[in-house]
XYZ file of N, CA and C in Angstrom:
843
model
N 0.926 -1.184 0.003
C -0.006 -0.004 0.063
C 0.840 1.266 -0.011
N 0.297 2.343 -0.482
C 1.125 3.625 -0.598
C 1.408 4.072 0.681
N 0.740 3.835 1.750
C 1.055 4.311 3.073
C 2.114 3.388 3.832
N 2.432 2.343 3.359
C 3.433 1.331 3.997
C 4.836 1.559 3.411
N 5.638 2.079 4.236
C 6.981 2.368 3.699
C 8.125 1.589 4.251
N 8.711 0.634 3.643
C 9.734 -0.254 4.268
C 11.119 0.451 4.160
N 11.906 0.080 4.985
C 13.328 0.667 4.972
C 14.241 -0.209 4.062
N 13.947 -0.068 2.742
C 14.947 -0.930 1.866
C 16.317 -0.262 1.702
N 16.312 0.944 1.658
C 17.655 1.690 1.529
C 17.829 2.762 2.617
N 18.573 2.468 3.495
C 18.898 3.461 4.568
C 20.010 4.398 4.202
N 19.658 5.616 4.269
C 20.624 6.615 3.897
C 21.612 7.046 5.088
N 21.018 6.736 6.441
C 21.869 7.095 7.364
C 22.098 5.818 8.348
N 23.313 5.861 8.777
C 23.570 4.757 9.867
C 24.320 5.360 11.109
N 23.855 4.839 12.249
C 24.421 5.477 13.418
C 26.009 5.018 13.585
N 26.744 6.050 13.933
C 28.087 5.848 14.161
C 28.480 5.000 15.396
N 27.632 5.103 16.474
C 27.734 4.508 17.753
C 26.536 3.711 18.063
N 26.507 2.993 19.109
C 25.528 2.008 19.526
C 24.237 2.674 20.011
N 24.312 4.054 20.169
C 23.119 4.773 20.756
C 23.222 6.188 20.403
N 22.128 6.885 20.319
C 21.961 8.278 20.200
C 22.599 9.020 21.402
N 23.282 10.019 21.241
C 23.825 10.757 22.365
C 22.639 11.595 23.094
N 22.444 11.407 24.375
C 21.513 12.199 25.110
C 21.876 13.607 25.264
N 20.894 14.536 25.147
C 21.134 15.934 25.479
C 21.615 16.075 27.012
N 22.288 15.731 27.169
C 22.679 15.476 28.598
C 22.318 16.496 29.824
N 20.513 17.353 58.963
C 19.917 18.183 59.903
C 19.038 19.053 59.203
N 17.712 19.047 59.369
C 16.819 19.695 58.464
C 16.317 20.969 59.011
N 16.346 22.014 58.139
C 15.984 23.344 58.691
C 14.479 23.278 58.659
N 13.921 24.171 59.513
C 12.426 24.383 59.467
C 11.989 25.382 58.378
N 10.725 25.383 58.063
C 10.078 26.144 57.155
C 10.381 27.605 57.481
N 10.576 28.539 56.531
C 10.689 29.934 56.827
C 9.892 30.775 55.823
N 9.624 32.004 56.061
C 8.955 32.778 55.148
C 9.631 33.119 53.902
N 8.755 32.902 52.802
C 9.566 33.133 51.476
C 10.006 34.652 51.222
N 11.122 34.921 50.711
C 11.488 36.285 50.409
C 10.932 36.728 49.055
N 11.090 38.006 48.735
C 10.614 38.452 47.400
C 11.430 37.836 46.316
N 10.736 37.514 45.228
C 11.408 36.711 44.086
C 11.915 37.545 43.112
N 12.990 37.200 42.622
C 13.661 37.996 41.489
C 13.085 37.751 40.133
N 13.450 38.589 39.060
C 13.022 38.512 37.760
C 13.625 37.166 37.055
N 14.813 36.884 37.576
C 15.449 35.650 37.068
C 14.545 34.423 37.457
N 14.072 34.363 38.786
C 13.201 33.250 39.153
C 12.001 33.195 38.184
N 11.326 34.290 37.897
C 10.143 34.356 37.066
C 10.445 33.665 35.736
N 11.599 34.048 35.143
C 11.999 33.637 33.666
C 12.485 32.172 33.619
N 12.646 31.621 34.776
C 13.246 30.206 34.711
C 12.370 29.181 34.140
N 12.855 28.166 33.553
C 12.231 27.148 32.973
C 12.126 25.825 33.950
N 12.742 26.057 35.137
C 12.938 24.931 35.957
C 11.991 24.975 37.280
N 10.911 25.702 37.071
C 9.789 25.790 38.085
C 8.837 24.733 37.733
N 8.288 24.029 38.698
C 7.059 23.147 38.668
C 6.097 23.640 39.521
N 4.826 23.567 39.043
C 3.811 23.951 40.028
C 2.527 23.062 39.858
N 1.570 23.196 40.823
C 0.569 22.196 40.779
C 0.870 21.034 41.686
N -0.113 20.500 42.396
C 0.116 19.580 43.528
C 0.767 18.271 42.954
N 0.099 17.798 41.851
C 0.466 16.393 41.446
C 1.894 16.437 40.691
N 2.162 17.513 40.068
C 3.511 17.737 39.395
C 4.595 17.799 40.452
N 4.392 18.511 41.590
C 5.366 18.725 42.573
C 5.543 17.475 43.383
N 4.443 16.886 43.838
C 4.459 15.615 44.554
C 5.277 14.510 43.788
N 5.001 14.410 42.512
C 5.664 13.276 41.633
C 7.246 13.612 41.517
N 7.489 14.978 41.464
C 8.973 15.351 41.317
C 9.781 15.091 42.646
N 9.112 15.426 43.840
C 9.718 15.064 45.049
C 9.786 13.615 45.507
N 8.958 12.767 44.791
C 8.922 11.461 45.134
C 9.962 10.609 44.118
N 10.436 11.253 43.056
C 11.199 10.697 42.040
C 12.693 10.558 42.532
N 13.288 9.499 42.612
C 14.682 9.255 43.217
C 15.781 9.770 42.234
N 15.326 9.976 40.920
C 16.199 10.470 39.928
C 16.372 11.832 39.899
N 15.571 12.660 40.569
C 15.701 14.002 40.815
C 16.812 14.429 41.793
N 17.380 15.716 41.446
C 18.314 16.308 42.376
C 17.405 17.026 43.603
N 18.130 17.409 44.652
C 17.404 17.977 45.732
C 16.896 19.345 45.316
N 15.682 19.682 45.789
C 14.968 20.981 45.510
C 15.911 22.069 45.700
N 15.823 23.129 44.843
C 16.488 24.480 45.151
C 15.481 25.354 45.996
N 14.356 25.358 45.705
C 13.348 26.008 46.410
C 11.906 25.271 46.399
N 11.161 25.368 47.530
C 9.930 24.827 47.529
C 9.140 25.760 48.277
N 8.138 26.280 47.610
C 7.203 27.234 48.244
C 5.862 26.609 48.299
N 5.247 26.725 49.516
C 3.924 25.937 49.850
C 3.226 26.847 50.797
N 1.867 26.885 50.586
C 1.076 27.501 51.627
C 1.020 26.524 52.945
N 0.547 26.969 54.084
C 0.588 26.285 55.198
C 0.000 24.886 55.083
N -1.222 24.943 54.426
C -1.911 23.654 54.264
C -1.080 22.607 53.450
N -0.603 23.101 52.315
C 0.271 22.232 51.459
C 1.605 21.867 52.171
N 2.188 22.720 52.914
C 3.350 22.463 53.683
C 3.027 21.196 54.641
N 1.833 21.207 55.294
C 1.544 20.249 56.071
C 1.362 18.958 55.297
N 0.828 18.949 54.187
C 0.550 17.725 53.419
C 1.952 17.319 53.028
N 2.917 18.074 52.490
C 4.251 17.688 52.098
C 5.038 17.070 53.292
N 4.905 17.589 54.407
C 5.547 17.136 55.571
C 5.030 15.710 55.970
N 3.771 15.436 55.852
C 3.105 14.184 56.121
C 3.604 13.133 54.966
N 3.755 13.557 53.864
C 4.100 12.721 52.796
C 5.649 12.399 52.712
N 6.480 13.474 52.969
C 7.941 13.257 52.807
C 8.767 13.452 53.966
N 8.116 13.740 55.138
C 8.841 14.202 56.199
C 9.075 15.766 56.043
N 10.107 16.327 56.621
C 10.378 17.629 56.472
C 11.269 17.942 55.106
N 10.589 18.262 54.020
C 11.135 18.542 52.738
C 12.363 19.513 52.820
N 13.334 19.356 52.135
C 14.476 20.332 52.097
C 14.023 21.534 51.300
N 14.502 22.706 51.629
C 14.229 24.011 51.025
C 12.680 24.507 51.030
N 12.001 23.854 52.091
C 10.581 24.411 52.074
C 10.410 25.727 52.725
N 9.699 26.619 52.125
C 9.292 27.906 52.516
C 7.887 28.093 52.518
N 7.390 28.563 53.667
C 5.875 28.940 53.761
C 5.614 30.268 52.990
N 4.678 30.165 52.060
C 4.294 31.407 51.273
C 2.807 31.328 51.100
N 2.294 32.550 50.958
C 0.785 32.669 50.615
C 0.738 32.619 49.068
N -0.581 32.503 48.672
C -0.795 32.364 47.278
C -0.190 33.440 46.294
N -0.237 34.718 46.812
C 0.307 35.833 46.078
C 1.819 35.699 45.858
N 2.492 35.380 47.066
C 3.806 35.193 46.996
C 4.363 34.007 45.973
N 3.515 32.991 46.035
C 3.899 31.914 45.035
C 3.633 32.406 43.652
N 2.535 33.049 43.456
C 2.203 33.506 42.131
C 3.348 34.497 41.478
N 3.972 35.139 42.366
C 4.943 36.265 41.950
C 6.217 35.507 41.322
N 6.507 34.250 41.815
C 7.614 33.585 41.393
C 7.288 32.839 40.016
N 6.018 32.859 39.543
C 5.741 32.020 38.497
C 5.185 32.926 37.258
N 5.115 32.290 36.048
C 4.538 32.970 34.997
C 3.127 33.480 35.343
N 2.651 34.461 34.667
C 1.310 34.973 34.824
C 0.331 33.935 34.516
N -0.578 33.773 35.339
C -1.676 32.869 35.031
C -1.418 31.406 35.457
N -0.365 31.090 36.087
C 0.051 29.808 36.458
C -0.856 29.383 37.610
N -1.569 28.235 37.456
C -2.490 27.731 38.465
C -1.587 26.860 39.393
N -1.154 27.382 40.612
C -0.216 26.615 41.316
C -0.678 25.753 42.379
N -2.091 25.933 42.717
C -2.668 25.157 43.796
C -1.898 25.106 45.076
N -1.205 26.336 45.404
C -0.554 26.476 46.709
C 0.774 25.771 46.865
N 1.428 25.368 45.754
C 2.789 24.838 45.833
C 3.573 25.001 44.407
N 4.887 25.327 44.624
C 5.673 25.457 43.421
C 7.120 24.948 44.003
N 7.791 24.366 42.955
C 9.090 23.876 43.210
C 10.045 24.189 42.102
N 11.323 24.673 42.738
C 12.350 25.042 41.641
C 13.391 23.882 41.799
N 13.678 23.297 40.673
C 14.440 22.099 40.788
C 15.243 21.848 39.489
N 16.341 21.253 39.369
C 17.129 20.981 38.286
C 16.276 20.085 37.226
N 16.393 20.262 35.966
C 15.699 19.424 35.045
C 16.032 17.987 35.109
N 15.233 17.140 34.876
C 15.386 15.706 34.688
C 16.364 15.298 33.543
N 17.416 14.514 34.013
C 18.316 13.981 32.952
C 17.577 12.907 32.108
N 17.832 13.106 30.763
C 17.172 12.070 29.756
C 18.109 10.717 29.876
N 17.249 9.671 29.512
C 18.013 8.417 29.444
C 18.747 8.261 27.894
N 19.754 7.401 27.892
C 20.222 7.159 26.576
C 19.147 6.342 25.721
N 19.092 6.514 24.403
C 18.074 5.998 23.642
C 18.052 4.387 23.846
N 19.305 3.860 23.778
C 19.429 2.390 23.939
C 18.764 1.902 25.225
N 18.944 2.645 26.357
C 18.503 2.169 27.623
C 16.938 2.292 27.626
N 16.327 3.402 27.076
C 14.956 3.582 27.097
C 14.269 2.464 26.300
N 14.952 1.986 25.235
C 14.445 0.957 24.272
C 14.541 -0.473 24.927
N 15.218 -0.657 26.084
C 15.352 -2.054 26.560
C 13.999 -2.558 27.057
N 13.193 -1.830 27.571
C 11.846 -2.367 27.970
C 10.779 -2.273 26.974
N 10.516 -3.521 26.531
C 9.631 -3.760 25.422
C 8.142 -4.022 25.830
N 7.793 -3.817 27.083
C 6.482 -4.269 27.567
C 5.319 -3.293 27.037
N 5.751 -2.109 26.555
C 4.775 -1.209 25.965
C 5.435 -0.377 24.926
N 4.614 0.493 24.251
C 5.213 1.236 23.109
C 6.124 2.505 23.566
N 6.939 2.943 22.608
C 7.501 4.206 22.769
C 6.776 5.258 21.970
N 6.860 6.493 22.446
C 6.132 7.599 21.620
C 7.247 8.559 21.319
N 7.163 8.947 19.966
C 8.260 9.919 19.466
C 7.525 11.148 19.000
N 7.934 12.349 19.327
C 7.364 13.565 19.144
C 8.287 14.410 18.089
N 7.573 14.547 17.035
C 8.290 15.173 15.978
C 7.902 16.806 15.872
N 8.778 17.666 16.566
C 8.541 19.073 16.570
C 7.156 19.465 17.226
N 6.755 18.755 18.087
C 5.582 19.253 18.911
C 6.099 20.309 20.000
N 5.633 21.428 19.923
C 6.100 22.560 20.676
C 5.240 23.033 21.776
N 3.969 22.741 21.552
C 2.944 23.336 22.536
C 3.038 22.562 23.910
N 3.408 23.255 25.087
C 3.518 22.536 26.305
C 2.214 21.796 26.687
N 1.036 22.343 26.553
C -0.200 21.734 26.912
C -0.320 20.375 26.207
N -0.037 20.359 24.948
C -0.189 19.173 23.979
C 0.852 18.055 24.599
N 2.067 18.593 24.665
C 3.154 17.526 25.122
C 2.812 16.967 26.568
N 2.469 17.865 27.358
C 2.118 17.484 28.810
C 0.967 16.429 28.739
N -0.085 16.724 27.974
C -1.203 15.711 27.857
C -0.779 14.440 27.188
N 0.171 14.471 26.265
C 0.607 13.198 25.653
C 1.378 12.338 26.754
N 2.159 13.110 27.503
C 2.793 12.338 28.713
C 1.806 11.611 29.590
N 0.845 12.366 29.820
C -0.328 11.842 30.709
C -0.871 10.580 30.156
N -1.267 10.739 28.943
C -1.895 9.529 28.163
C -0.925 8.373 28.016
N 0.298 8.665 27.786
C 1.215 7.598 27.584
C 1.473 6.817 28.877
N 1.547 7.591 30.016
C 1.669 6.864 31.262
C 0.451 6.045 31.596
N -0.668 6.617 31.299
C -1.957 5.993 31.548
C -2.151 4.660 30.850
N -1.495 4.655 29.640
C -1.906 3.528 28.642
C -0.635 2.535 28.597
N 0.256 2.709 29.547
C 1.316 1.772 29.649
C 2.494 1.904 28.668
N 2.732 3.142 27.991
C 3.941 3.426 27.177
C 5.154 3.302 28.063
N 6.353 3.045 27.527
C 7.594 2.769 28.284
C 8.335 4.149 28.190
N 8.173 5.098 27.318
C 8.861 6.317 27.365
C 8.508 7.150 26.278
N 9.130 8.379 26.349
C 8.870 9.474 25.277
C 10.212 9.787 24.702
N 10.304 9.914 23.367
C 11.453 10.399 22.631
C 11.358 11.867 22.096
N 12.196 12.770 22.411
C 12.055 14.121 22.033
C 13.402 14.562 21.279
N 13.355 15.600 20.665
C 14.535 16.137 19.943
C 15.179 17.011 20.923
N 16.517 17.121 20.702
C 17.348 18.045 21.559
C 16.789 19.471 21.351
N 16.495 19.763 20.140
C 15.835 21.105 19.820
C 14.404 20.958 19.421
N 13.748 22.010 19.378
C 12.333 22.022 18.977
C 11.346 21.257 19.884
N 11.725 21.149 21.181
C 10.866 20.488 22.229
C 10.871 21.317 23.399
N 9.703 21.503 24.057
C 9.632 22.278 25.171
C 10.355 21.675 26.436
N 10.754 22.452 27.305
C 11.202 21.905 28.631
C 10.160 21.242 29.414
N 10.532 20.072 30.124
C 9.703 19.287 30.931
C 9.450 19.931 32.211
N 8.824 21.130 32.174
C 8.643 21.868 33.406
C 7.424 22.797 33.150
N 7.072 23.646 34.180
C 6.082 24.678 33.974
C 4.781 24.088 33.611
N 4.075 24.745 32.576
C 2.699 24.375 32.060
C 2.709 22.969 31.586
N 3.878 22.540 31.041
C 3.901 21.050 30.489
C 3.653 20.127 31.571
N 4.583 20.294 32.612
C 4.492 19.504 33.762
C 3.300 19.480 34.507
N 2.597 20.677 34.625
C 1.200 20.710 35.171
C 0.139 19.984 34.414
N 0.186 20.190 32.982
C -0.648 19.386 32.104
C -0.399 17.833 32.288
N 0.680 17.406 32.421
C 1.171 16.007 32.611
C 0.776 15.360 33.808
N 0.371 16.218 34.857
C -0.148 15.748 36.221
C 0.790 14.749 36.858
N 2.116 15.023 36.686
C 3.184 14.117 37.356
C 3.765 13.052 36.490
N 3.325 12.983 35.216
C 3.706 11.945 34.269
C 5.196 12.109 33.832
N 5.596 13.409 33.908
C 6.962 13.682 33.429
C 8.063 12.979 34.405
N 7.676 12.767 35.614
C 8.392 12.043 36.655
C 8.117 10.526 36.776
N 7.045 10.135 36.011
C 6.659 8.627 36.021
C 7.275 8.011 34.845
N 7.134 8.703 33.711
C 7.661 8.105 32.370
C 8.925 8.596 32.060
N 9.991 7.751 31.761
C 11.353 8.290 31.373
C 11.168 8.887 29.976
N 12.198 9.591 29.640
C 12.361 10.185 28.238
C 13.780 10.132 27.802
N 13.904 10.104 26.493
C 15.215 10.449 25.725
C 15.137 11.555 24.872
N 16.249 12.166 24.759
C 16.439 13.290 23.820
C 17.532 12.965 22.789
N 17.193 13.082 21.525
C 18.080 12.717 20.447
C 18.232 14.024 19.552
N 19.499 13.872 18.823
C 19.750 14.988 17.910
C 18.925 14.802 16.628
N 18.749 13.589 16.068
C 18.210 13.429 14.885
C 17.090 12.169 14.939
N 15.837 12.631 14.588
C 14.809 11.621 14.855
C 14.935 10.488 13.889
N 15.309 10.759 12.628
C 15.456 9.731 11.564
C 16.476 8.650 11.921
N 17.532 9.039 12.440
C 18.696 8.279 12.819
C 18.211 7.417 14.081
N 17.474 8.087 14.936
C 16.933 7.341 16.046
C 16.074 6.236 15.786
N 15.278 6.423 14.763
C 14.261 5.393 14.225
C 15.241 4.260 13.694
N 16.299 4.556 12.991
C 17.113 3.511 12.415
C 17.794 2.658 13.557
N 18.071 3.367 14.655
C 18.800 2.706 15.647
C 17.621 1.810 16.387
N 16.544 2.368 16.593
C 15.461 1.550 17.183
C 15.123 0.301 16.294
N 15.089 0.546 15.013
C 14.940 -0.689 14.047
C 16.017 -1.665 14.309
N 17.146 -1.285 14.460
C 18.211 -2.329 14.708
C 17.973 -2.950 16.000
N 17.406 -2.374 16.960
C 17.009 -2.982 18.242
C 15.702 -3.757 18.232
N 14.989 -3.819 17.069
C 13.829 -4.692 17.037
C 12.521 -3.955 17.083
N 12.579 -2.551 17.077
C 11.309 -1.823 17.283
C 10.866 -1.356 15.690
N 9.436 -1.238 15.678
C 8.873 -1.000 14.332
C 8.143 0.382 14.575
N 8.408 1.294 13.584
C 7.788 2.688 13.734
C 6.520 2.747 13.086
N 5.474 3.211 13.568
C 4.202 3.562 12.978
C 3.910 5.114 13.246
N 3.843 5.805 11.992
C 3.482 7.285 12.023
C 2.061 7.455 11.990
N 1.439 8.418 12.825
C 0.121 8.761 12.718
C -0.018 9.848 11.738
N -0.863 9.597 10.686
C -1.088 10.669 9.515
C -2.588 10.437 9.136
N -3.364 11.523 9.245
C -4.661 11.589 8.882
C -4.944 11.198 7.397
N -3.981 11.338 6.569
C -4.246 11.153 5.188
C -3.759 9.730 4.655
N -3.410 8.852 5.642
C -2.839 7.607 5.456
C -4.102 6.713 4.863
N -3.724 5.642 4.156
C -4.820 4.805 3.494
C -5.240 3.895 4.452
N -4.412 3.283 5.367
C -4.694 2.200 6.171
C -5.003 2.724 7.631
N -5.716 2.019 8.417
C -6.112 2.350 9.720
C -4.973 1.841 10.718
N -5.059 2.469 11.812
C -3.970 2.120 12.779
C -4.258 0.612 13.241
N -5.433 0.189 13.496
C -5.685 -1.095 13.849
C -5.164 -2.054 12.758
N -5.281 -1.734 11.592
C -4.828 -2.678 10.444
C -3.301 -2.905 10.491
N -2.552 -1.879 10.754
C -1.125 -1.925 10.554
C -0.471 -2.384 11.827
N -1.061 -2.406 12.943
C -0.257 -2.837 14.179
C -0.294 -4.429 14.178
N 0.807 -4.873 14.916
C 0.899 -6.317 15.110
C 1.614 -6.413 16.479
N 2.237 -7.761 16.767
C 2.669 -7.933 18.245
C 4.032 -7.380 18.414
N 4.777 -6.806 17.323
C 6.130 -6.366 17.578
C 6.126 -5.012 18.328
N 7.347 -4.749 19.082
C 7.367 -3.448 19.789
C 7.172 -2.280 18.895
N 6.511 -1.408 19.218
C 5.990 -0.181 18.455
C 6.534 1.040 18.936
N 7.140 1.839 18.009
C 7.279 3.377 18.285
C 6.102 4.094 17.623
N 5.327 4.804 18.290
C 4.373 5.609 17.732
C 4.869 7.040 17.482
N 4.836 7.505 16.238
C 5.439 8.657 15.850
C 4.335 9.647 15.717
N 4.430 10.910 16.273
C 3.407 11.965 16.181
C 4.079 13.238 15.673
N 3.433 13.867 14.715
C 3.906 15.133 14.325
C 3.040 16.260 14.755
N 3.590 17.491 14.466
C 2.950 18.586 14.975
C 1.590 18.830 14.297
N 0.609 19.673 14.874
C -0.697 19.767 14.316
C -0.638 20.443 12.986
N 0.253 21.502 12.840
C 0.332 22.242 11.578
C 0.925 21.473 10.493
N 2.100 20.886 10.627
C 2.833 20.165 9.559
C 2.775 18.772 9.563
N 2.333 18.186 10.666
C 2.362 16.715 10.685
C 3.856 16.159 10.880
N 4.064 14.836 10.605
C 5.302 14.331 10.603
C 6.046 14.810 9.406
N 7.321 15.316 9.625
C 8.115 15.714 8.540
C 8.494 14.477 7.565
N 8.771 14.903 6.263
C 8.912 13.905 5.329
C 10.046 12.912 5.512
N 11.158 13.418 6.023
C 12.243 12.413 6.212
C 11.973 11.503 7.385
N 11.313 12.030 8.430
C 10.957 11.134 9.638
C 9.926 10.177 9.091
N 8.847 10.554 8.284
C 7.861 9.654 7.899
C 8.365 8.523 6.930
N 9.440 8.801 6.115
C 10.156 7.967 5.370
C 10.828 6.905 6.141
N 11.211 7.112 7.336
C 11.758 6.262 8.239
C 10.780 5.408 9.045
N 9.472 5.616 8.819
C 8.537 4.848 9.512
C 8.159 3.510 8.680
N 7.862 2.456 9.252
C 7.603 1.221 8.646
C 6.153 1.310 7.999
N 5.253 2.073 8.695
C 3.822 2.190 8.201
C 3.336 3.543 8.620
N 2.535 4.092 7.950
C 1.793 5.396 8.179
C 0.234 4.933 8.361
N -0.466 5.441 9.436
C -1.775 5.030 9.600
C -2.703 6.195 10.162
N -3.958 5.929 9.961
C -4.881 7.046 10.423
C -5.808 6.480 11.488
N -6.490 7.326 12.177
C -7.502 6.864 13.199
C -8.751 6.989 12.449
N -9.543 5.940 12.230
C -10.858 6.079 11.456
C -11.848 6.861 12.420
N -12.540 7.780 11.724
C -13.532 8.679 12.330
C -14.827 8.502 11.714
N -15.659 7.596 12.083
C -17.076 7.345 11.345
C -17.983 8.624 11.685
N -17.723 9.396 12.628
C -18.564 10.593 12.820
C -18.475 11.582 11.692
N -17.421 11.559 10.953
C -17.168 12.537 9.817
C -16.428 13.727 10.227
N -15.949 13.908 11.454
C -15.240 15.148 11.791
C -13.948 15.014 11.290
N -13.331 16.122 10.760
C -12.076 16.148 9.993
C -10.827 15.614 10.738
N -10.646 16.125 11.944
C -9.404 15.686 12.732
C -9.594 15.877 14.152
N -8.678 15.315 14.920
C -8.467 15.453 16.319
C -7.202 16.336 16.728
N -7.350 16.913 17.786
C -6.282 17.553 18.397
C -5.061 16.542 18.626
N -3.869 16.874 18.498
C -2.735 15.830 18.446
C -2.779 15.114 19.757
N -3.103 15.897 20.917
C -3.048 15.059 22.207
C -4.163 14.089 22.361
N -5.336 14.416 21.695
C -6.522 13.611 21.645
C -6.242 12.406 20.828
N -5.667 12.711 19.654
C -5.332 11.543 18.821
C -4.356 10.649 19.310
N -3.453 11.180 20.164
C -2.319 10.332 20.735
C -2.950 9.477 21.879
N -3.984 9.896 22.532
C -4.733 9.076 23.444
C -5.419 7.966 22.916
N -6.117 8.298 21.780
C -6.845 7.233 20.963
C -5.935 6.152 20.540
N -4.829 6.608 19.803
C -3.731 5.649 19.333
C -3.049 4.875 20.506
N -2.796 5.487 21.631
C -2.129 4.707 22.652
C -3.093 3.600 23.298
N -4.488 4.001 23.291
C -5.362 2.945 23.676
C -5.387 1.849 22.728
N -5.448 2.126 21.456
C -5.301 0.946 20.477
C -4.143 0.193 20.537
N -2.965 0.831 20.923
C -1.798 0.118 21.062
C -1.683 -0.854 22.377
N -2.643 -0.404 23.341
C -2.512 -1.113 24.582
C -3.376 -2.339 24.423
N -4.218 -2.619 23.446
C -5.032 -3.696 23.337
C -4.130 -4.970 22.979
N -4.423 -6.023 23.543
C -3.692 -7.241 23.319
C -3.758 -7.837 21.889
N -2.706 -8.232 21.208
C -2.646 -8.786 19.979
C -1.960 -10.204 19.995
N -2.468 -11.085 19.252
C -1.863 -12.398 19.285
C -0.630 -12.434 18.382
N 0.134 -13.451 18.505
C 1.184 -13.596 17.609
C 0.965 -13.709 16.130
N 1.507 -12.765 15.409
C 1.126 -12.824 13.990
C -0.047 -12.139 13.555
N -0.757 -11.603 14.556
C -2.089 -10.891 14.221
C -1.708 -9.581 13.537
N -2.634 -9.148 12.707
C -2.422 -7.902 12.118
C -3.130 -6.778 12.705
N -4.299 -7.161 13.238
C -5.179 -6.130 13.873
C -5.656 -6.512 15.105
C-alpha cells in the first residue's frame, strides 16, 4: 500500500551504539521576594501532582526552592517528612515567582531538570510502546501526551534536543506528574533514532490523517514506536520515510481531525489492546 514504507535503503547509519542524550533539616521559613530571574526560569514546577511526583522521584536532584501554603506544607511534611528548601508562602507570593496565570494550587518547586536516558536504555523495556514527538512545541499538548502515555502503559517518550519544550512549568502541570513517572530520551536526529530503534527490534508507525490504512490494520505484536507530528505540519517527510507504516485513526462521525494530544490518547489505547502472535489487527 502507498502508506506502507519499508526501509529498503537506509541513507543514514548510526556511528555508535546509541544516540547521544542531550545530557539536619531546617524548618520552614517565610519566602523572600522573588527575582526577575526566578520568574523567567524554565525549571519551576507547580501544581500539587507535578510537585508531589517530582519530590517522590529518586532520579531528581534536591529541590532548590519549595514554596507552599501552610496547608500544602503540612501535606508535604506528612508525605515526605520535612522536605528540604521548604518555604511557607501565601498564594500571592507563590504567584509572583511564576509566569502570569500559573495555577499553582498552593505549591511550586524550583529544581534542576530531569536527565534524559540514553536511547538504547529507554528501548530495553519492550513491555509497552515508545512515543516519538516530531517538533511538537505546545507545552499543553506535550504534557497531555505524557499523561496519556503513562496511563496506557507506554515505556517512554522520545524528544529532539531542539524544537521540544522543557519538561517543566505548564507542560509538567498538564502532565499531572507523568514527566516524573515516564522516562524520556532526547536525540539529535529523529530519523537516525528510528534507524537505531529498528536495529534494536522496534517497528515505527507514524500517525497520519491522510494515510490509507487504519491504525488497527497496521499494528501487530512487535514492539512499536508511535510517531506523532505537529498539528500544523504533521510528521516531517524524512521522519515519515523512516516509519515502517503510516496509519490514520478512523472517524466514522465524519469530523475532520482530532487535536494531536487527543489523537495520541486514542492511538495509545489502540496500542494497549492485546494482539496475538502474527495478528495484524
